[in-house]
């Protein structure tokens, strides 16, 4: 029996760096799991669209699809936008929506590795405060998840970890940086909890102007690719409810 097609659903952006990063991540996933067909669809701004990919798959005779939201939290897109698009897919497709990527220890490991790539070392942890900077959301569940990630990450040895948001929620990145300074952290680092460059990650970067270290976005890191495959494997299990026939 053929494995379900993995359809990675990205938000899309007018910033060309976003789609380039998504495609680089998908290439890494394909390299890790060559036996799985991996396709990419975008909700907005970029092509191919999610609906276009689903129609093409149905026309080819594909039956099973795992739709994986390229999102770090369960907010509006995962709860509303994506299910709405999937519900309009061709009837012959059996689609399972996988869970979003976060939270995951692998993503925290990726955040930490990005900080080390930006110049920190494990020896700096106890004297460094970290701003966990996410895009932001109006969804209380998503905000609570970011706060919990910050609490758990602090327990691994950092001086302090504070959540911050580029939109919709407070505090902003710059305010969190100043808070960590006031706490007495010898240095302050900003770790963007975002997948790809774009408008909000650029806002995070501007907010990091007073920080000592700014890490890169998670991007096409091996940890993100591994989480993608974990979510795909979990969604393949029959216990999950399928969308459609």
PDB file of C-alpha atoms in Angstrom:
ATOM      1  CA  UNK A   1       0.000   0.000   0.000  1.00  0.00           C
ATOM      2  CA  UNK A   2       1.530   3.355  -1.015  1.00  0.00           C
ATOM      3  CA  UNK A   3       2.394   5.832   1.711  1.00  0.00           C
ATOM      4  CA  UNK A   4       0.191   8.931   1.900  1.00  0.00           C
ATOM      5  CA  UNK A   5       1.459  12.001   0.119  1.00  0.00           C
ATOM      6  CA  UNK A   6       2.790  14.567   2.582  1.00  0.00           C
ATOM      7  CA  UNK A   7       1.378  17.995   1.743  1.00  0.00           C
ATOM      8  CA  UNK A   8       3.247  20.719   3.611  1.00  0.00           C
ATOM      9  CA  UNK A   9       0.961  23.736   4.004  1.00  0.00           C
ATOM     10  CA  UNK A  10       2.800  27.032   4.403  1.00  0.00           C
ATOM     11  CA  UNK A  11       1.266  30.432   5.071  1.00  0.00           C
ATOM     12  CA  UNK A  12       2.918  32.233   2.174  1.00  0.00           C
ATOM     13  CA  UNK A  13       4.385  35.729   2.023  1.00  0.00           C
ATOM     14  CA  UNK A  14       5.151  38.562  -0.358  1.00  0.00           C
ATOM     15  CA  UNK A  15       8.737  38.262   0.880  1.00  0.00           C
ATOM     16  CA  UNK A  16      10.534  35.862  -1.484  1.00  0.00           C
ATOM     17  CA  UNK A  17      12.741  34.622   1.363  1.00  0.00           C
ATOM     18  CA  UNK A  18       9.707  32.919   2.896  1.00  0.00           C
ATOM     19  CA  UNK A  19       8.970  30.598  -0.030  1.00  0.00           C
ATOM     20  CA  UNK A  20      12.682  29.948  -0.590  1.00  0.00           C
ATOM     21  CA  UNK A  21      13.034  28.800   3.032  1.00  0.00           C
ATOM     22  CA  UNK A  22       9.931  26.600   2.815  1.00  0.00           C
ATOM     23  CA  UNK A  23      11.243  24.923  -0.324  1.00  0.00           C
ATOM     24  CA  UNK A  24      14.653  24.371   1.283  1.00  0.00           C
ATOM     25  CA  UNK A  25      12.967  22.721   4.265  1.00  0.00           C
ATOM     26  CA  UNK A  26      10.911  20.474   2.001  1.00  0.00           C
ATOM     27  CA  UNK A  27      14.059  19.419   0.144  1.00  0.00           C
ATOM     28  CA  UNK A  28      15.589  18.403   3.469  1.00  0.00           C
ATOM     29  CA  UNK A  29      12.482  16.391   4.368  1.00  0.00           C
ATOM     30  CA  UNK A  30      12.607  14.600   1.010  1.00  0.00           C
ATOM     31  CA  UNK A  31      16.261  13.740   1.580  1.00  0.00           C
ATOM     32  CA  UNK A  32      15.470  12.295   5.010  1.00  0.00           C
ATOM     33  CA  UNK A  33      12.530  10.210   3.755  1.00  0.00           C
ATOM     34  CA  UNK A  34      13.053   9.454   0.041  1.00  0.00           C
ATOM     35  CA  UNK A  35      10.194   6.932   0.059  1.00  0.00           C
ATOM     36  CA  UNK A  36       7.603   9.621   0.778  1.00  0.00           C
ATOM     37  CA  UNK A  37       6.254  12.009  -1.819  1.00  0.00           C
ATOM     38  CA  UNK A  38       6.324  15.540  -0.410  1.00  0.00           C
ATOM     39  CA  UNK A  39       4.422  18.431  -1.973  1.00  0.00           C
ATOM     40  CA  UNK A  40       4.093  22.079  -0.939  1.00  0.00           C
ATOM     41  CA  UNK A  41       1.053  24.331  -0.999  1.00  0.00           C
ATOM     42  CA  UNK A  42       0.567  27.911   0.186  1.00  0.00           C
ATOM     43  CA  UNK A  43      -2.463  29.512   1.805  1.00  0.00           C
ATOM     44  CA  UNK A  44      -1.761  32.936   0.324  1.00  0.00           C
ATOM     45  CA  UNK A  45       0.632  35.043  -1.774  1.00  0.00           C
ATOM     46  CA  UNK A  46       2.606  32.147  -3.304  1.00  0.00           C
ATOM     47  CA  UNK A  47       1.914  29.318  -5.725  1.00  0.00           C
ATOM     48  CA  UNK A  48       0.985  26.559  -5.889  1.00  0.00           C
ATOM     49  CA  UNK A  49      -2.101  27.038  -3.746  1.00  0.00           C
ATOM     50  CA  UNK A  50      -3.210  24.294  -1.390  1.00  0.00           C
ATOM     51  CA  UNK A  51      -6.401  23.742  -3.365  1.00  0.00           C
ATOM     52  CA  UNK A  52      -4.461  23.585  -6.629  1.00  0.00           C
ATOM     53  CA  UNK A  53      -2.115  20.916  -5.281  1.00  0.00           C
ATOM     54  CA  UNK A  54      -5.039  18.866  -3.954  1.00  0.00           C
ATOM     55  CA  UNK A  55      -6.825  19.024  -7.301  1.00  0.00           C
ATOM     56  CA  UNK A  56      -3.654  17.924  -9.115  1.00  0.00           C
ATOM     57  CA  UNK A  57      -3.140  15.013  -6.725  1.00  0.00           C
ATOM     58  CA  UNK A  58      -6.737  13.874  -7.191  1.00  0.00           C
ATOM     59  CA  UNK A  59      -6.363  14.082 -10.982  1.00  0.00           C
ATOM     60  CA  UNK A  60      -3.298  11.840 -10.753  1.00  0.00           C
ATOM     61  CA  UNK A  61      -5.275   9.226  -8.853  1.00  0.00           C
ATOM     62  CA  UNK A  62      -3.745   9.857  -5.437  1.00  0.00           C
ATOM     63  CA  UNK A  63      -5.992   8.615  -2.653  1.00  0.00           C
ATOM     64  CA  UNK A  64      -4.318   9.384   0.705  1.00  0.00           C
ATOM     65  CA  UNK A  65      -2.857  12.700   1.831  1.00  0.00           C
ATOM     66  CA  UNK A  66      -1.438  13.924   5.131  1.00  0.00           C
ATOM     67  CA  UNK A  67      -1.838  17.693   5.283  1.00  0.00           C
ATOM     68  CA  UNK A  68       0.763  19.166   7.602  1.00  0.00           C
ATOM     69  CA  UNK A  69       0.458  22.802   8.725  1.00  0.00           C
ATOM     70  CA  UNK A  70       3.873  24.470   8.680  1.00  0.00           C
ATOM     71  CA  UNK A  71       2.970  26.306  11.877  1.00  0.00           C
ATOM     72  CA  UNK A  72       4.511  26.426  15.339  1.00  0.00           C
ATOM     73  CA  UNK A  73       1.282  26.863  17.338  1.00  0.00           C
ATOM     74  CA  UNK A  74      -2.370  25.903  17.035  1.00  0.00           C
ATOM     75  CA  UNK A  75      -3.872  29.278  16.260  1.00  0.00           C
ATOM     76  CA  UNK A  76      -6.381  30.579  13.707  1.00  0.00           C
ATOM     77  CA  UNK A  77      -4.753  29.114  10.606  1.00  0.00           C
ATOM     78  CA  UNK A  78      -4.533  25.610  12.046  1.00  0.00           C
ATOM     79  CA  UNK A  79      -7.997  25.711  13.618  1.00  0.00           C
ATOM     80  CA  UNK A  80      -9.940  27.479  10.865  1.00  0.00           C
ATOM     81  CA  UNK A  81      -8.212  28.379   7.591  1.00  0.00           C
ATOM     82  CA  UNK A  82      -6.594  25.046   6.869  1.00  0.00           C
ATOM     83  CA  UNK A  83      -9.599  22.843   7.780  1.00  0.00           C
ATOM     84  CA  UNK A  84     -11.768  25.077   5.564  1.00  0.00           C
ATOM     85  CA  UNK A  85      -9.455  24.610   2.571  1.00  0.00           C
ATOM     86  CA  UNK A  86      -9.181  20.872   3.148  1.00  0.00           C
ATOM     87  CA  UNK A  87     -12.952  20.489   3.418  1.00  0.00           C
ATOM     88  CA  UNK A  88     -13.248  21.722  -0.174  1.00  0.00           C
ATOM     89  CA  UNK A  89     -10.785  19.169  -1.551  1.00  0.00           C
ATOM     90  CA  UNK A  90     -11.861  16.674  -4.242  1.00  0.00           C
ATOM     91  CA  UNK A  91     -14.070  13.995  -2.725  1.00  0.00           C
ATOM     92  CA  UNK A  92     -11.837  11.121  -3.817  1.00  0.00           C
ATOM     93  CA  UNK A  93      -9.049  12.292  -1.501  1.00  0.00           C
ATOM     94  CA  UNK A  94      -8.792  10.988   2.041  1.00  0.00           C
ATOM     95  CA  UNK A  95      -7.022  13.726   3.987  1.00  0.00           C
ATOM     96  CA  UNK A  96      -5.680  13.632   7.515  1.00  0.00           C
ATOM     97  CA  UNK A  97      -4.589  16.931   9.047  1.00  0.00           C
ATOM     98  CA  UNK A  98      -1.421  16.490  11.077  1.00  0.00           C
ATOM     99  CA  UNK A  99      -0.660  18.424  14.226  1.00  0.00           C
ATOM    100  CA  UNK A 100       1.295  21.676  14.080  1.00  0.00           C
ATOM    101  CA  UNK A 101       5.027  21.468  14.672  1.00  0.00           C
ATOM    102  CA  UNK A 102       5.237  22.928  18.153  1.00  0.00           C
ATOM    103  CA  UNK A 103       5.882  22.514  20.913  1.00  0.00           C
ATOM    104  CA  UNK A 104       8.683  19.980  20.574  1.00  0.00           C
ATOM    105  CA  UNK A 105      12.027  19.410  22.311  1.00  0.00           C
ATOM    106  CA  UNK A 106      13.547  19.249  18.845  1.00  0.00           C
ATOM    107  CA  UNK A 107      12.436  22.803  18.135  1.00  0.00           C
ATOM    108  CA  UNK A 108      13.933  23.982  21.414  1.00  0.00           C
ATOM    109  CA  UNK A 109      17.167  22.239  20.416  1.00  0.00           C
ATOM    110  CA  UNK A 110      17.046  24.084  17.096  1.00  0.00           C
ATOM    111  CA  UNK A 111      16.561  27.415  18.879  1.00  0.00           C
ATOM    112  CA  UNK A 112      19.573  26.711  21.054  1.00  0.00           C
ATOM    113  CA  UNK A 113      21.721  25.669  18.108  1.00  0.00           C
ATOM    114  CA  UNK A 114      20.833  28.883  16.295  1.00  0.00           C
ATOM    115  CA  UNK A 115      22.012  30.847  19.339  1.00  0.00           C
ATOM    116  CA  UNK A 116      25.323  28.993  19.323  1.00  0.00           C
ATOM    117  CA  UNK A 117      25.685  29.639  15.589  1.00  0.00           C
ATOM    118  CA  UNK A 118      25.163  33.351  16.367  1.00  0.00           C
ATOM    119  CA  UNK A 119      28.127  33.371  18.744  1.00  0.00           C
ATOM    120  CA  UNK A 120      27.064  32.040  22.125  1.00  0.00           C
ATOM    121  CA  UNK A 121      28.479  28.905  23.718  1.00  0.00           C
ATOM    122  CA  UNK A 122      27.088  26.498  26.330  1.00  0.00           C
ATOM    123  CA  UNK A 123      29.342  28.185  28.878  1.00  0.00           C
ATOM    124  CA  UNK A 124      27.371  31.430  28.364  1.00  0.00           C
ATOM    125  CA  UNK A 125      23.999  30.004  29.404  1.00  0.00           C
ATOM    126  CA  UNK A 126      23.996  30.899  33.080  1.00  0.00           C
ATOM    127  CA  UNK A 127      24.844  34.540  32.391  1.00  0.00           C
ATOM    128  CA  UNK A 128      22.647  35.033  29.300  1.00  0.00           C
ATOM    129  CA  UNK A 129      18.995  36.015  29.208  1.00  0.00           C
ATOM    130  CA  UNK A 130      17.031  34.882  26.167  1.00  0.00           C
ATOM    131  CA  UNK A 131      14.047  36.496  24.514  1.00  0.00           C
ATOM    132  CA  UNK A 132      11.880  33.830  22.888  1.00  0.00           C
ATOM    133  CA  UNK A 133      10.429  35.991  20.133  1.00  0.00           C
ATOM    134  CA  UNK A 134       7.425  34.637  18.244  1.00  0.00           C
ATOM    135  CA  UNK A 135       5.159  36.156  15.617  1.00  0.00           C
ATOM    136  CA  UNK A 136       2.286  36.610  18.065  1.00  0.00           C
ATOM    137  CA  UNK A 137      -1.362  35.607  18.042  1.00  0.00           C
ATOM    138  CA  UNK A 138      -4.765  36.613  19.375  1.00  0.00           C
ATOM    139  CA  UNK A 139      -5.356  32.973  20.343  1.00  0.00           C
ATOM    140  CA  UNK A 140      -4.879  32.464  24.107  1.00  0.00           C
ATOM    141  CA  UNK A 141      -3.887  28.835  23.587  1.00  0.00           C
ATOM    142  CA  UNK A 142      -1.035  29.827  21.291  1.00  0.00           C
ATOM    143  CA  UNK A 143       0.187  32.512  23.712  1.00  0.00           C
ATOM    144  CA  UNK A 144       0.096  30.046  26.604  1.00  0.00           C
ATOM    145  CA  UNK A 145       2.178  27.560  24.626  1.00  0.00           C
ATOM    146  CA  UNK A 146       4.893  30.168  23.976  1.00  0.00           C
ATOM    147  CA  UNK A 147       4.962  31.078  27.663  1.00  0.00           C
ATOM    148  CA  UNK A 148       5.300  27.421  28.649  1.00  0.00           C
ATOM    149  CA  UNK A 149       8.148  26.871  26.169  1.00  0.00           C
ATOM    150  CA  UNK A 150       9.950  29.831  27.743  1.00  0.00           C
ATOM    151  CA  UNK A 151       9.466  28.399  31.252  1.00  0.00           C
ATOM    152  CA  UNK A 152      10.719  24.967  30.254  1.00  0.00           C
ATOM    153  CA  UNK A 153      13.709  26.371  28.369  1.00  0.00           C
ATOM    154  CA  UNK A 154      14.711  28.465  31.382  1.00  0.00           C
ATOM    155  CA  UNK A 155      15.076  25.246  33.394  1.00  0.00           C
ATOM    156  CA  UNK A 156      17.901  24.090  31.101  1.00  0.00           C
ATOM    157  CA  UNK A 157      20.284  26.641  32.594  1.00  0.00           C
ATOM    158  CA  UNK A 158      19.747  30.047  31.009  1.00  0.00           C
ATOM    159  CA  UNK A 159      19.884  33.126  33.251  1.00  0.00           C
ATOM    160  CA  UNK A 160      16.275  33.853  32.257  1.00  0.00           C
ATOM    161  CA  UNK A 161      13.953  33.296  29.288  1.00  0.00           C
ATOM    162  CA  UNK A 162      11.150  35.705  28.442  1.00  0.00           C
ATOM    163  CA  UNK A 163       8.513  35.356  25.701  1.00  0.00           C
ATOM    164  CA  UNK A 164       7.908  38.264  23.325  1.00  0.00           C
ATOM    165  CA  UNK A 165       5.673  38.826  20.319  1.00  0.00           C
ATOM    166  CA  UNK A 166       5.985  40.714  17.056  1.00  0.00           C
ATOM    167  CA  UNK A 167       2.236  41.350  16.784  1.00  0.00           C
ATOM    168  CA  UNK A 168      -1.138  40.931  18.500  1.00  0.00           C
ATOM    169  CA  UNK A 169       0.326  40.298  21.963  1.00  0.00           C
ATOM    170  CA  UNK A 170       2.725  41.878  24.447  1.00  0.00           C
ATOM    171  CA  UNK A 171       5.510  42.300  25.367  1.00  0.00           C
ATOM    172  CA  UNK A 172       7.384  43.314  22.226  1.00  0.00           C
ATOM    173  CA  UNK A 173      10.917  42.077  21.652  1.00  0.00           C
ATOM    174  CA  UNK A 174      12.608  45.332  22.651  1.00  0.00           C
ATOM    175  CA  UNK A 175      10.675  45.503  25.935  1.00  0.00           C
ATOM    176  CA  UNK A 176      11.682  41.928  26.805  1.00  0.00           C
ATOM    177  CA  UNK A 177      15.317  42.737  26.025  1.00  0.00           C
ATOM    178  CA  UNK A 178      15.222  45.680  28.437  1.00  0.00           C
ATOM    179  CA  UNK A 179      13.506  43.565  31.090  1.00  0.00           C
ATOM    180  CA  UNK A 180      16.315  41.012  30.957  1.00  0.00           C
ATOM    181  CA  UNK A 181      18.892  43.808  31.230  1.00  0.00           C
ATOM    182  CA  UNK A 182      17.087  45.066  34.322  1.00  0.00           C
ATOM    183  CA  UNK A 183      17.195  41.571  35.814  1.00  0.00           C
ATOM    184  CA  UNK A 184      20.980  41.703  35.671  1.00  0.00           C
ATOM    185  CA  UNK A 185      21.708  39.230  32.871  1.00  0.00           C
ATOM    186  CA  UNK A 186      25.254  39.841  31.656  1.00  0.00           C
ATOM    187  CA  UNK A 187      24.157  39.491  28.041  1.00  0.00           C
ATOM    188  CA  UNK A 188      20.842  39.261  26.232  1.00  0.00           C
ATOM    189  CA  UNK A 189      20.092  37.122  23.186  1.00  0.00           C
ATOM    190  CA  UNK A 190      17.026  37.058  20.960  1.00  0.00           C
ATOM    191  CA  UNK A 191      15.897  33.697  19.596  1.00  0.00           C
ATOM    192  CA  UNK A 192      13.221  34.073  16.886  1.00  0.00           C
ATOM    193  CA  UNK A 193      10.664  31.290  17.241  1.00  0.00           C
ATOM    194  CA  UNK A 194       9.646  31.606  13.614  1.00  0.00           C
ATOM    195  CA  UNK A 195      10.165  29.323  10.654  1.00  0.00           C
ATOM    196  CA  UNK A 196      11.057  31.663   7.807  1.00  0.00           C
ATOM    197  CA  UNK A 197      12.077  35.254   7.120  1.00  0.00           C
ATOM    198  CA  UNK A 198       9.418  37.842   6.431  1.00  0.00           C
ATOM    199  CA  UNK A 199       7.645  40.933   7.751  1.00  0.00           C
ATOM    200  CA  UNK A 200       7.209  39.825  11.377  1.00  0.00           C
ATOM    201  CA  UNK A 201      10.689  38.254  11.709  1.00  0.00           C
ATOM    202  CA  UNK A 202      12.094  41.555  10.428  1.00  0.00           C
ATOM    203  CA  UNK A 203      10.137  43.320  13.185  1.00  0.00           C
ATOM    204  CA  UNK A 204      11.664  40.919  15.711  1.00  0.00           C
ATOM    205  CA  UNK A 205      15.117  41.772  14.374  1.00  0.00           C
ATOM    206  CA  UNK A 206      14.466  45.498  14.769  1.00  0.00           C
ATOM    207  CA  UNK A 207      13.333  44.874  18.332  1.00  0.00           C
ATOM    208  CA  UNK A 208      16.611  43.087  18.990  1.00  0.00           C
ATOM    209  CA  UNK A 209      18.668  46.209  18.305  1.00  0.00           C
ATOM    210  CA  UNK A 210      19.684  46.502  21.966  1.00  0.00           C
ATOM    211  CA  UNK A 211      20.435  42.791  22.394  1.00  0.00           C
ATOM    212  CA  UNK A 212      23.942  41.348  22.269  1.00  0.00           C
ATOM    213  CA  UNK A 213      23.012  38.393  20.059  1.00  0.00           C
ATOM    214  CA  UNK A 214      20.317  37.822  17.440  1.00  0.00           C
ATOM    215  CA  UNK A 215      19.884  34.258  16.244  1.00  0.00           C
ATOM    216  CA  UNK A 216      18.617  33.265  12.819  1.00  0.00           C
ATOM    217  CA  UNK A 217      15.105  31.946  12.184  1.00  0.00           C
ATOM    218  CA  UNK A 218      14.579  28.199  12.531  1.00  0.00           C
ATOM    219  CA  UNK A 219      14.488  27.803   8.760  1.00  0.00           C
ATOM    220  CA  UNK A 220      15.420  24.557   7.053  1.00  0.00           C
ATOM    221  CA  UNK A 221      17.151  23.173  10.117  1.00  0.00           C
ATOM    222  CA  UNK A 222      17.452  19.397  10.515  1.00  0.00           C
ATOM    223  CA  UNK A 223      15.436  19.503  13.736  1.00  0.00           C
ATOM    224  CA  UNK A 224      12.466  21.129  11.987  1.00  0.00           C
ATOM    225  CA  UNK A 225      12.627  18.518   9.228  1.00  0.00           C
ATOM    226  CA  UNK A 226      12.616  15.747  11.836  1.00  0.00           C
ATOM    227  CA  UNK A 227       9.576  17.231  13.579  1.00  0.00           C
ATOM    228  CA  UNK A 228       7.777  17.383  10.238  1.00  0.00           C
ATOM    229  CA  UNK A 229       8.332  13.673   9.747  1.00  0.00           C
ATOM    230  CA  UNK A 230       7.276  12.866  13.319  1.00  0.00           C
ATOM    231  CA  UNK A 231       3.989  14.703  12.739  1.00  0.00           C
ATOM    232  CA  UNK A 232       3.520  12.940   9.403  1.00  0.00           C
ATOM    233  CA  UNK A 233       4.084   9.523  10.962  1.00  0.00           C
ATOM    234  CA  UNK A 234       1.636  10.267  13.781  1.00  0.00           C
ATOM    235  CA  UNK A 235      -1.049  11.403  11.341  1.00  0.00           C
ATOM    236  CA  UNK A 236      -0.755   8.197   9.327  1.00  0.00           C
ATOM    237  CA  UNK A 237      -2.157   6.137  12.200  1.00  0.00           C
ATOM    238  CA  UNK A 238      -5.750   4.964  11.676  1.00  0.00           C
ATOM    239  CA  UNK A 239      -6.810   6.335  15.076  1.00  0.00           C
ATOM    240  CA  UNK A 240      -6.899   9.858  13.659  1.00  0.00           C
ATOM    241  CA  UNK A 241     -10.130  10.999  12.069  1.00  0.00           C
ATOM    242  CA  UNK A 242      -9.884  11.556   8.337  1.00  0.00           C
ATOM    243  CA  UNK A 243     -11.345  14.549   6.552  1.00  0.00           C
ATOM    244  CA  UNK A 244     -13.490  13.422   3.666  1.00  0.00           C
ATOM    245  CA  UNK A 245     -14.313   9.887   2.575  1.00  0.00           C
TER     246      UNK A 245
END
